[in-house]
Short mmCIF file of C-alpha atoms in Angstrom, two decimals:
data_model
loop_
_atom_site.label_atom_id
_atom_site.label_comp_id
_atom_site.label_asym_id
_atom_site.label_seq_id
_atom_site.Cartn_x
_atom_site.Cartn_y
_atom_site.Cartn_z
CA MET T 27 100.75 151.93 80.50
CA TYR T 28 101.65 148.45 81.75
CA LYS T 29 97.97 147.39 81.59
CA SER T 30 97.17 149.24 78.36
CA LYS T 31 96.07 147.68 75.05
CA LEU T 32 99.18 149.16 73.47
CA PHE T 33 101.60 147.39 75.80
CA ALA T 34 99.67 144.10 75.67
CA LEU T 35 99.82 144.18 71.87
CA TYR T 36 103.53 144.94 71.85
CA ARG T 37 104.29 142.11 74.30
CA SER T 38 102.43 139.65 72.08
CA LEU T 39 104.82 140.22 69.15
CA GLY T 40 107.67 137.86 68.43
CA THR T 41 111.28 139.00 68.11
CA ALA T 42 111.26 138.94 64.31
CA GLN T 43 107.96 140.85 64.25
CA GLU T 44 109.41 143.50 66.58
CA GLN T 45 112.31 144.03 64.19
CA ARG T 46 109.98 144.41 61.21
CA LEU T 47 107.75 146.76 63.20
CA GLY T 48 110.76 148.96 64.00
CA ARG T 49 111.54 149.29 60.28
CA PHE T 50 107.86 149.92 59.55
CA LEU T 51 107.67 152.81 62.04
CA SER T 52 110.94 154.27 60.73
CA SER T 53 109.52 154.50 57.20
CA PRO T 54 108.31 158.04 56.34
CA TYR T 55 105.53 156.52 54.26
CA HIS T 56 103.93 155.00 57.36
CA ASN T 57 105.04 157.40 60.09
CA GLN T 58 106.38 160.94 60.00
CA ARG T 59 106.19 161.72 63.71
CA GLU T 60 109.35 161.48 65.79
CA ASP T 61 107.44 161.40 69.08
CA ILE T 62 105.67 158.17 68.05
CA LEU T 63 108.98 156.55 67.17
CA ALA T 64 110.44 157.79 70.47
CA LEU T 65 107.54 156.22 72.39
CA TYR T 66 108.05 152.93 70.57
CA ASP T 67 111.79 152.96 71.31
CA TYR T 68 111.10 153.64 74.99
CA ILE T 69 108.64 150.71 75.22
CA HIS T 70 111.07 148.47 73.31
CA ASN T 71 113.91 149.31 75.72
CA HIS T 72 111.89 148.93 78.94
CA ALA T 73 109.41 146.14 78.11
CA THR T 74 111.34 143.40 79.93
CA GLU T 75 112.02 145.37 83.12
CA THR T 76 110.43 143.94 86.25
CA ASP T 77 110.05 147.39 87.81
CA ARG T 78 106.69 148.62 86.51
CA GLN T 79 107.49 152.14 87.66
CA SER T 80 109.40 152.70 84.42
CA LEU T 81 106.21 151.99 82.43
CA ARG T 82 103.95 154.38 84.30
CA LYS T 83 102.50 156.95 81.92
CA GLU T 84 103.96 159.79 83.97
CA THR T 85 107.45 158.25 83.86
CA VAL T 86 107.28 157.65 80.12
CA TYR T 87 105.99 161.17 79.50
CA ALA T 88 108.84 162.70 81.51
CA ALA T 89 111.35 160.73 79.42
CA LEU T 90 109.84 161.98 76.15
CA PHE T 91 108.73 165.55 76.86
CA GLU T 92 109.62 168.54 78.93
CA GLY T 93 107.15 170.25 81.22
CA PRO T 94 104.24 168.98 83.35
CA TYR T 95 102.47 165.71 82.55
CA LYS T 96 99.49 166.08 80.17
CA VAL T 97 97.05 163.17 80.23
CA ALA T 98 95.38 163.93 76.90
CA LYS T 99 98.68 164.30 75.07
CA MET T 100 100.01 161.01 76.41
CA ASP T 101 96.80 159.11 75.68
CA HIS T 102 96.68 160.50 72.15
CA LEU T 103 100.29 159.49 71.48
CA MET T 104 99.64 155.97 72.75
CA SER T 105 96.50 155.74 70.61
CA MET T 106 98.39 156.79 67.49
CA LEU T 107 101.13 154.21 68.11
CA LEU T 108 98.50 151.54 68.69
CA GLN T 109 96.86 152.40 65.35
CA LEU T 110 100.22 152.20 63.55
CA ILE T 111 100.96 148.78 65.04
CA GLU T 112 97.51 147.62 63.95
CA ARG T 113 98.26 148.91 60.44
CA PHE T 114 101.55 146.99 60.55
CA LEU T 115 99.65 143.81 61.43
CA LEU T 116 97.34 144.40 58.44
CA VAL T 117 100.33 144.79 56.11
CA GLU T 118 101.82 141.58 57.53
CA ARG T 119 98.53 139.78 56.95
CA ILE T 120 98.33 141.02 53.34
CA GLU T 121 101.83 139.72 52.67
CA GLN T 122 100.85 136.32 54.07
CA GLU T 123 97.84 136.09 51.73
CA PRO T 124 99.12 136.64 48.18
CA LEU T 125 95.88 135.54 46.51
CA GLU T 126 93.79 137.99 48.53
CA SER T 127 96.30 140.72 47.67
CA GLN T 128 96.24 139.85 43.98
CA ILE T 129 92.44 140.02 43.91
CA LYS T 130 92.60 143.50 45.48
CA LEU T 131 95.15 144.50 42.86
CA ASN T 132 92.69 143.31 40.18
CA ARG T 133 90.12 145.68 41.68
CA SER T 134 92.56 148.59 41.44
CA TYR T 135 93.22 147.89 37.76
CA LEU T 136 89.48 147.65 37.09
CA GLU T 137 88.86 151.02 38.71
CA LEU T 138 91.75 152.57 36.76
CA GLY T 139 90.36 151.17 33.52
CA LEU T 140 93.62 149.36 32.66
CA ASP T 141 92.21 146.29 30.89
CA LYS T 142 95.55 144.84 29.78
CA HIS T 143 96.97 145.14 33.29
CA PHE T 144 93.78 143.63 34.70
CA ARG T 145 93.86 140.58 32.44
CA GLN T 146 97.48 139.83 33.34
CA SER T 147 96.80 140.33 37.06
CA TRP T 148 93.63 138.21 36.84
CA ARG T 149 95.52 135.30 35.25
CA LYS T 150 98.11 135.49 38.02
CA ALA T 151 95.38 135.41 40.69
CA GLU T 152 93.68 132.42 39.05
CA ALA T 153 97.04 130.61 38.88
CA LEU T 154 97.63 131.28 42.60
CA ARG T 155 94.18 129.88 43.37
CA GLU T 156 94.73 126.72 41.34
CA GLU T 157 98.26 126.16 42.65
CA SER T 158 97.05 126.12 46.25
CA PRO T 159 96.43 122.59 47.58
CA LEU T 160 93.47 123.85 49.63
CA ARG T 161 89.94 123.20 48.42
CA ASP T 162 87.99 124.65 51.32
CA SER T 163 85.05 127.02 50.96
CA ASN T 164 87.48 129.92 50.50
CA TYR T 165 88.66 128.29 47.27
CA TYR T 166 85.14 128.76 45.90
CA ARG T 167 84.78 132.21 47.47
CA TYR T 168 87.90 133.38 45.65
CA GLY T 169 86.62 131.70 42.50
CA TYR T 170 83.42 133.73 42.83
CA TYR T 171 85.36 136.99 43.32
CA LEU T 172 87.54 136.29 40.29
CA GLU T 173 84.63 135.36 38.05
CA TYR T 174 82.71 138.45 39.18
CA GLN T 175 85.70 140.67 38.38
CA ARG T 176 85.96 139.05 34.96
CA TYR T 177 82.24 139.63 34.46
CA GLU T 178 82.66 143.32 35.36
CA GLN T 179 85.58 143.68 32.98
CA SER T 180 83.81 141.90 30.11
CA THR T 181 80.64 143.99 30.46
CA SER T 182 82.68 147.20 30.43
CA GLU T 183 84.28 146.10 27.15
CA ARG T 184 81.23 144.50 25.47
CA ARG T 185 78.19 145.31 27.53
CA HIS T 186 76.01 142.33 26.69
CA GLN T 187 78.58 139.61 26.01
CA ALA T 188 79.53 138.33 29.46
CA LYS T 189 79.85 134.55 29.12
CA ASN T 190 80.94 133.46 32.58
CA LEU T 191 77.68 133.85 34.51
CA LEU T 192 77.22 130.08 34.90
CA LYS T 193 80.70 129.66 36.38
CA LEU T 194 80.11 132.70 38.56
CA SER T 195 76.89 131.20 39.90
CA GLN T 196 78.40 127.75 40.51
CA SER T 197 81.32 129.12 42.50
CA PHE T 198 79.04 131.22 44.67
CA ASP T 199 76.56 128.37 45.24
CA ILE T 200 79.26 125.99 46.48
CA TYR T 201 80.79 128.66 48.71
CA PHE T 202 77.46 129.76 50.19
CA LEU T 203 76.08 126.24 50.73
CA ALA T 204 79.30 124.93 52.27
CA GLU T 205 79.48 127.86 54.69
CA ARG T 206 75.79 127.62 55.56
CA PHE T 207 75.96 123.91 56.38
CA LYS T 208 79.19 124.48 58.29
CA GLN T 209 77.39 126.97 60.52
CA ALA T 210 74.45 124.58 60.85
CA CYS T 211 76.81 121.82 62.06
CA LEU T 212 78.31 124.13 64.67
CA MET T 213 74.83 125.17 65.84
CA LEU T 214 73.70 121.56 66.18
CA ALA T 215 76.84 120.73 68.16
CA HIS T 216 76.10 123.70 70.44
CA GLU T 217 72.48 122.63 70.86
CA ALA T 218 73.65 119.17 71.97
CA VAL T 219 75.56 120.64 74.91
CA TYR T 220 73.53 123.69 75.92
CA LYS T 221 69.78 124.06 76.19
CA VAL T 222 69.35 126.36 73.21
CA GLU T 223 67.54 125.90 69.93
CA TYR T 224 68.37 127.64 66.67
CA ASN T 225 66.03 128.41 63.80
CA ARG T 226 66.84 125.90 61.06
CA SER T 227 64.09 126.81 58.59
CA LEU T 228 66.50 128.22 55.99
CA VAL T 229 68.90 125.28 56.34
CA GLU T 230 66.03 122.84 55.90
CA LEU T 231 65.11 124.54 52.61
CA LEU T 232 68.74 124.38 51.50
CA GLU T 233 68.86 120.70 52.47
CA GLN T 234 65.93 120.03 50.15
CA TYR T 235 67.65 122.00 47.38
CA VAL T 236 70.85 119.95 47.68
CA GLN T 237 68.89 116.69 47.74
CA GLN T 238 67.13 117.77 44.54
CA ASN T 239 70.50 118.62 42.96
CA PRO T 240 72.77 115.69 43.94
CA GLN T 241 75.37 116.76 41.37
CA LEU T 242 76.43 119.39 43.91
CA LEU T 243 77.67 116.60 46.20
CA ALA T 244 79.55 114.87 43.42
CA GLN T 245 82.05 117.71 43.21
CA ASP T 246 85.28 117.59 45.16
CA SER T 247 84.18 120.36 47.50
CA PRO T 248 83.66 120.94 51.23
CA LEU T 249 79.89 120.98 50.67
CA SER T 250 79.60 117.18 50.80
CA LEU T 251 81.54 117.15 54.08
CA TYR T 252 79.30 119.61 55.85
CA PHE T 253 76.09 118.41 54.24
CA PHE T 254 76.53 114.80 55.41
CA CYS T 255 77.85 115.98 58.77
CA TYR T 256 74.74 118.12 59.22
CA GLN T 257 72.45 115.19 58.41
CA SER T 258 74.30 112.90 60.83
CA LEU T 259 73.83 115.40 63.68
CA LEU T 260 70.04 115.45 63.29
CA PRO T 261 67.87 112.90 65.16
CA PRO T 262 67.79 109.95 64.68
CA TYR T 263 71.50 110.54 63.85
CA PRO T 264 71.52 108.32 60.72
CA GLU T 265 74.57 106.09 60.45
CA ALA T 266 74.51 106.23 56.63
CA SER T 267 75.03 110.00 56.73
CA PHE T 268 77.84 109.64 59.24
CA GLN T 269 79.60 107.04 57.11
CA ALA T 270 79.30 109.35 54.07
CA PHE T 271 80.72 112.18 56.20
CA LYS T 272 83.55 109.93 57.42
CA LYS T 273 84.40 108.85 53.87
CA ALA T 274 84.60 112.46 52.71
CA LEU T 275 86.61 113.52 55.77
CA LEU T 276 89.18 110.74 55.53
CA GLY T 277 89.50 111.16 51.75
CA PRO T 278 90.89 114.15 49.84
CA ALA T 279 89.91 116.53 52.65
CA GLN T 280 93.01 115.44 54.59
CA ASN T 281 95.18 117.31 52.08
CA THR T 282 92.81 119.99 50.82
CA LEU T 283 91.55 121.65 54.03
CA PRO T 284 93.43 123.83 56.55
CA LYS T 285 94.45 122.07 59.76
CA ALA T 286 92.19 124.30 61.86
CA GLU T 287 89.14 123.37 59.78
CA LEU T 288 90.08 119.68 59.84
CA ARG T 289 90.29 119.89 63.61
CA ASP T 290 86.72 121.23 63.83
CA LEU T 291 85.51 118.44 61.54
CA TYR T 292 87.34 115.78 63.55
CA LEU T 293 85.76 117.10 66.73
CA LEU T 294 82.31 116.93 65.12
CA ALA T 295 82.99 113.30 64.15
CA ILE T 296 84.33 112.55 67.62
CA ASN T 297 81.27 114.05 69.32
CA TYR T 298 79.03 111.96 67.08
CA CYS T 299 80.90 108.79 68.09
CA ILE T 300 80.70 109.74 71.77
CA ARG T 301 76.94 110.32 71.48
CA ARG T 302 76.37 106.96 69.79
CA SER T 303 78.68 105.15 72.19
CA ASN T 304 76.93 106.67 75.21
CA SER T 305 73.58 105.54 73.81
CA GLY T 306 74.75 101.92 73.95
CA GLN T 307 76.22 101.38 70.49
CA LYS T 308 79.56 100.06 71.67
CA HIS T 309 81.09 99.57 68.22
CA TYR T 310 81.37 103.35 68.03
CA LEU T 311 84.11 103.17 70.67
CA LYS T 312 86.35 101.73 67.98
CA GLU T 313 85.38 104.55 65.60
CA LEU T 314 86.01 107.09 68.34
CA LEU T 315 89.46 105.78 69.16
CA TYR T 316 90.30 105.65 65.44
CA PHE T 317 89.54 109.37 65.04
CA TYR T 318 91.58 110.18 68.14
CA LYS T 319 94.59 108.18 66.97
CA SER T 320 94.35 109.52 63.43
CA GLY T 321 93.99 113.08 64.72
CA LEU T 322 97.14 112.69 66.81
CA GLN T 323 99.11 110.99 64.06
CA GLU T 324 98.24 113.64 61.48
CA GLY T 325 98.85 116.50 63.93
CA ILE T 326 95.25 117.67 63.59
CA LEU T 327 94.15 117.61 67.24
CA ILE T 328 97.25 119.42 68.48
CA GLN T 329 97.33 123.10 67.56
CA ASN T 330 99.94 125.64 68.58
CA GLY T 331 101.60 122.90 70.60
CA ARG T 332 98.49 122.32 72.73
CA LEU T 333 96.11 119.39 73.09
CA PRO T 334 92.71 120.39 74.58
CA THR T 335 92.27 118.99 78.07
CA SER T 336 88.84 117.58 77.18
CA SER T 337 90.38 115.65 74.27
CA PHE T 338 93.15 114.32 76.51
CA LYS T 339 90.63 113.09 79.07
CA ASN T 340 88.30 111.57 76.48
CA MET T 341 91.15 109.79 74.69
CA VAL T 342 92.17 108.07 77.90
CA LYS T 343 88.58 107.04 78.60
CA ALA T 344 88.03 105.73 75.06
CA ALA T 345 91.21 103.64 75.20
CA LEU T 346 90.36 102.22 78.63
CA LYS T 347 86.79 101.38 77.64
CA SER T 348 88.22 99.63 74.56
CA LYS T 349 90.62 97.73 76.88
CA GLU T 350 93.64 99.16 75.05
CA PHE T 351 95.50 99.54 78.33
CA ALA T 352 99.01 99.56 76.85
CA TRP T 353 98.11 102.40 74.46
CA ALA T 354 96.42 104.32 77.29
CA LYS T 355 99.49 103.98 79.52
CA GLU T 356 101.81 105.16 76.75
CA PHE T 357 99.49 108.07 75.94
CA ILE T 358 99.29 109.17 79.59
CA GLU T 359 103.08 109.15 79.81
CA GLN T 360 103.71 110.91 76.48
CA TYR T 361 101.12 113.66 76.05
CA PRO T 362 100.81 115.70 79.30
CA PRO T 363 103.49 118.17 78.04
CA TYR T 364 100.97 119.20 75.35
CA LEU T 365 98.39 120.26 77.95
CA ASP T 366 97.92 123.79 79.22
CA PRO T 367 100.37 124.09 82.17
CA LYS T 368 97.59 125.51 84.38
CA HIS T 369 95.58 122.26 84.11
CA ARG T 370 98.32 119.75 83.31
CA ALA T 371 98.77 118.29 86.79
CA ALA T 372 95.04 117.85 87.43
CA TYR T 373 94.36 116.07 84.15
CA LEU T 374 97.45 113.89 84.47
CA HIS T 375 96.44 112.75 87.98
CA TYR T 376 92.87 112.13 86.85
CA ALA T 377 94.06 110.07 83.88
CA GLN T 378 96.28 108.03 86.18
CA GLY T 379 93.38 107.55 88.58
CA GLU T 380 91.09 106.33 85.82
CA TYR T 381 93.82 104.05 84.45
CA TYR T 382 94.29 102.38 87.83
CA TYR T 383 90.52 102.15 88.29
CA TYR T 384 90.13 100.17 85.06
CA LEU T 385 92.95 97.88 86.21
CA GLY T 386 91.09 97.31 89.47
CA GLN T 387 93.83 98.97 91.53
CA TYR T 388 91.55 101.19 93.59
CA GLU T 389 94.07 102.23 96.22
CA GLN T 390 96.45 103.66 93.60
CA ALA T 391 93.49 105.28 91.83
CA MET T 392 92.36 107.07 95.00
CA LEU T 393 95.91 108.23 95.73
CA ALA T 394 96.13 109.76 92.25
CA LEU T 395 92.79 111.54 92.67
CA GLN T 396 93.92 113.01 95.99
CA GLU T 397 96.58 114.97 94.10
CA ILE T 398 93.98 116.91 92.07
CA GLU T 399 93.26 120.55 92.89
CA PHE T 400 89.58 120.96 92.00
CA GLY T 401 89.51 124.14 89.94
CA ASP T 402 87.86 122.92 86.74
CA ILE T 403 84.13 122.14 87.10
CA PHE T 404 84.11 119.17 84.74
CA MET T 405 87.30 117.73 86.20
CA ASN T 406 85.74 118.10 89.65
CA LEU T 407 82.64 116.19 88.59
CA SER T 408 84.63 113.48 86.80
CA ALA T 409 86.84 112.88 89.82
CA ARG T 410 83.84 112.82 92.15
CA LEU T 411 82.10 110.30 89.90
CA LEU T 412 85.15 108.04 89.76
CA LEU T 413 85.32 108.07 93.56
CA LEU T 414 81.59 107.30 93.73
CA LYS T 415 82.03 104.24 91.52
CA MET T 416 84.91 102.94 93.62
CA TYR T 417 82.99 103.48 96.90
CA TYR T 418 80.06 101.56 95.43
CA GLU T 419 82.17 98.67 94.17
CA LEU T 420 84.08 98.46 97.45
CA GLY T 421 80.86 98.50 99.47
CA GLU T 422 81.87 101.60 101.43
CA LEU T 423 78.27 102.69 101.91
CA GLU T 424 78.86 105.56 104.32
CA ALA T 425 81.43 107.21 102.01
CA LEU T 426 79.15 106.49 99.04
CA GLU T 427 76.16 108.18 100.67
CA ALA T 428 78.26 111.24 101.50
CA GLN T 429 79.55 111.37 97.94
CA ILE T 430 76.07 111.22 96.42
CA ASN T 431 74.85 114.04 98.67
CA SER T 432 77.87 116.26 98.03
CA MET T 433 77.53 115.80 94.27
CA LYS T 434 73.83 116.74 94.39
CA ILE T 435 74.68 119.95 96.23
CA TYR T 436 77.53 120.69 93.82
CA LEU T 437 75.24 120.28 90.81
CA GLN T 438 72.68 122.64 92.33
CA ARG T 439 75.29 125.34 92.87
CA LYS T 440 76.90 125.28 89.43
CA ASP T 441 75.38 127.07 86.44
CA GLN T 442 75.92 126.51 82.71
CA LEU T 443 76.44 122.76 82.90
CA GLY T 444 74.02 122.14 80.03
CA TYR T 445 73.20 118.50 79.43
CA HIS T 446 75.97 117.50 81.87
CA ARG T 447 73.73 118.47 84.78
CA GLU T 448 70.98 116.10 83.64
CA ASN T 449 73.50 113.37 82.96
CA TYR T 450 74.99 113.51 86.46
CA LYS T 451 71.57 113.82 88.07
CA ASN T 452 70.52 110.66 86.23
CA ILE T 453 73.64 108.81 87.39
CA LEU T 454 73.00 109.75 91.01
CA TYR T 455 69.33 108.83 90.70
CA PHE T 456 70.05 105.33 89.43
CA CYS T 457 72.90 104.82 91.83
CA ARG T 458 70.50 105.45 94.68
CA ARG T 459 67.92 103.12 93.13
CA LEU T 460 70.56 100.39 93.00
CA LEU T 461 71.25 100.94 96.69
CA GLN T 462 67.54 100.66 97.48
CA LEU T 463 67.24 97.21 95.91
CA PRO T 464 67.03 94.38 98.47
CA PRO T 465 69.94 91.89 98.66
CA TYR T 466 68.03 89.40 96.50
CA PRO T 467 65.67 91.47 94.34
CA LYS T 468 62.84 89.95 92.40
CA ILE T 469 63.41 89.39 88.70
CA ALA T 470 60.61 91.82 87.86
CA GLU T 471 62.28 94.56 89.95
CA LYS T 472 65.59 94.05 88.17
CA LYS T 473 63.97 94.06 84.73
CA LYS T 474 62.07 97.24 85.54
CA LEU T 475 65.24 99.00 86.68
CA GLU T 476 67.18 97.69 83.68
CA ALA T 477 64.52 99.05 81.29
CA ASP T 478 64.57 102.42 83.04
CA ILE T 479 68.36 102.64 82.76
CA GLN T 480 68.30 101.64 79.10
CA SER T 481 65.71 104.25 78.19
CA ARG T 482 67.08 107.20 80.18
CA GLN T 483 68.95 109.93 78.30
CA PRO T 484 71.47 111.40 78.81
CA LEU T 485 73.21 108.70 80.83
CA THR T 486 76.91 108.22 80.13
CA GLU T 487 77.41 105.58 82.84
CA LYS T 488 74.72 103.26 81.47
CA ASP T 489 77.13 100.34 81.05
CA TRP T 490 78.49 100.67 84.59
CA LEU T 491 75.01 100.87 86.11
CA LEU T 492 73.88 97.79 84.19
CA GLN T 493 77.00 95.91 85.30
CA GLN T 494 76.23 96.70 88.95
CA LEU T 495 72.61 95.68 88.45
CA ALA T 496 73.72 92.34 86.97
CA LYS T 497 75.66 91.60 90.15
CA LYS T 498 72.51 91.83 92.28
#
């Protein structure tokens, strides 16, 4: 039982939830079987014991029943308790979503033919919708449901006098378009990392429709957010679309969208800034750092007390590239407690290593990197690359050659690196080309290599490579 779905679900509940679950199972409306309640009480009383013997199915069965152990009986009892706990979670969810519940109550009144009750319930649901500060796509989805229910009720009373079809259509259009462009944004972000391509034919038709009906974007809705975000993620990544997206994101959306949705939007904006910065548009570093700082200040990038390790690492890099060393130092000292404990030490040591590298203190940087246990693939590659750069700048050619070779082998062995593989291969390629230049290269050779570096994509270390070339 210790490894069962039932026990894992029980262990995931908080103390207050456990208490409510106990009352739920004791209610005859939900459960009329004493053996199910007895099984729950046994699990509740033994869940924290370190001796797993007490949670073996045979042991639990012997505590609940007389006679020899019956596998089918025990499995069935566990399954029934699992289903009841799942029903409890559904009831909890319904209580947390009063508008959803009210809309379902409307449906019940419609089916019972109680028009007066329906109208009163409908007005309450509409009031709940309008009182909510959120104006995400669900706001329009609920608006569609409510208008459709009103349409059903009006046609049942006066069959051909429904007057809310326009409002019904508008609510559905905003909901559908916002959700469709949201999915398109997520697909484009996925395409940018992994070598996949999604069919965008429907989205392209919808894009034309929105462009032909600009009044849709004038409304205070999530559609403008996702529409401009979608356009900014398409080559050639138009800056005008990104600025329109940024304006919408930093406007009313801050107070009208759930934190989880805001986080996804911030990450889309951040990835756009990273892409543009890596392509040589350095002013996007300032934009990038702004989104990071704003996301921290507003509590958007930290969810459930956790800051993603990739965000932590990228924030440090953005601050260091922007020469905001004091902010980077303060951030490195303050935010490691928000990282997943399993990866906290590695990312802290890497951040310290990169900080010292940017200060030119290579010995301290290498000491920090030595503390990293290389479990994470991307952390491994980042640390290897930082060492490579220091070996190059220090002129330690033997260590540099070994590092280049080991990274090439590592890249060949690892799957699912997406565009990262090409990026690192390009870095190694140009690093070797720099090494092959004579001590005093001809101007034509340098210009040729500079042009090749500038044109190669993806290449995140373009600035560093050009700096080393300039020293030749």
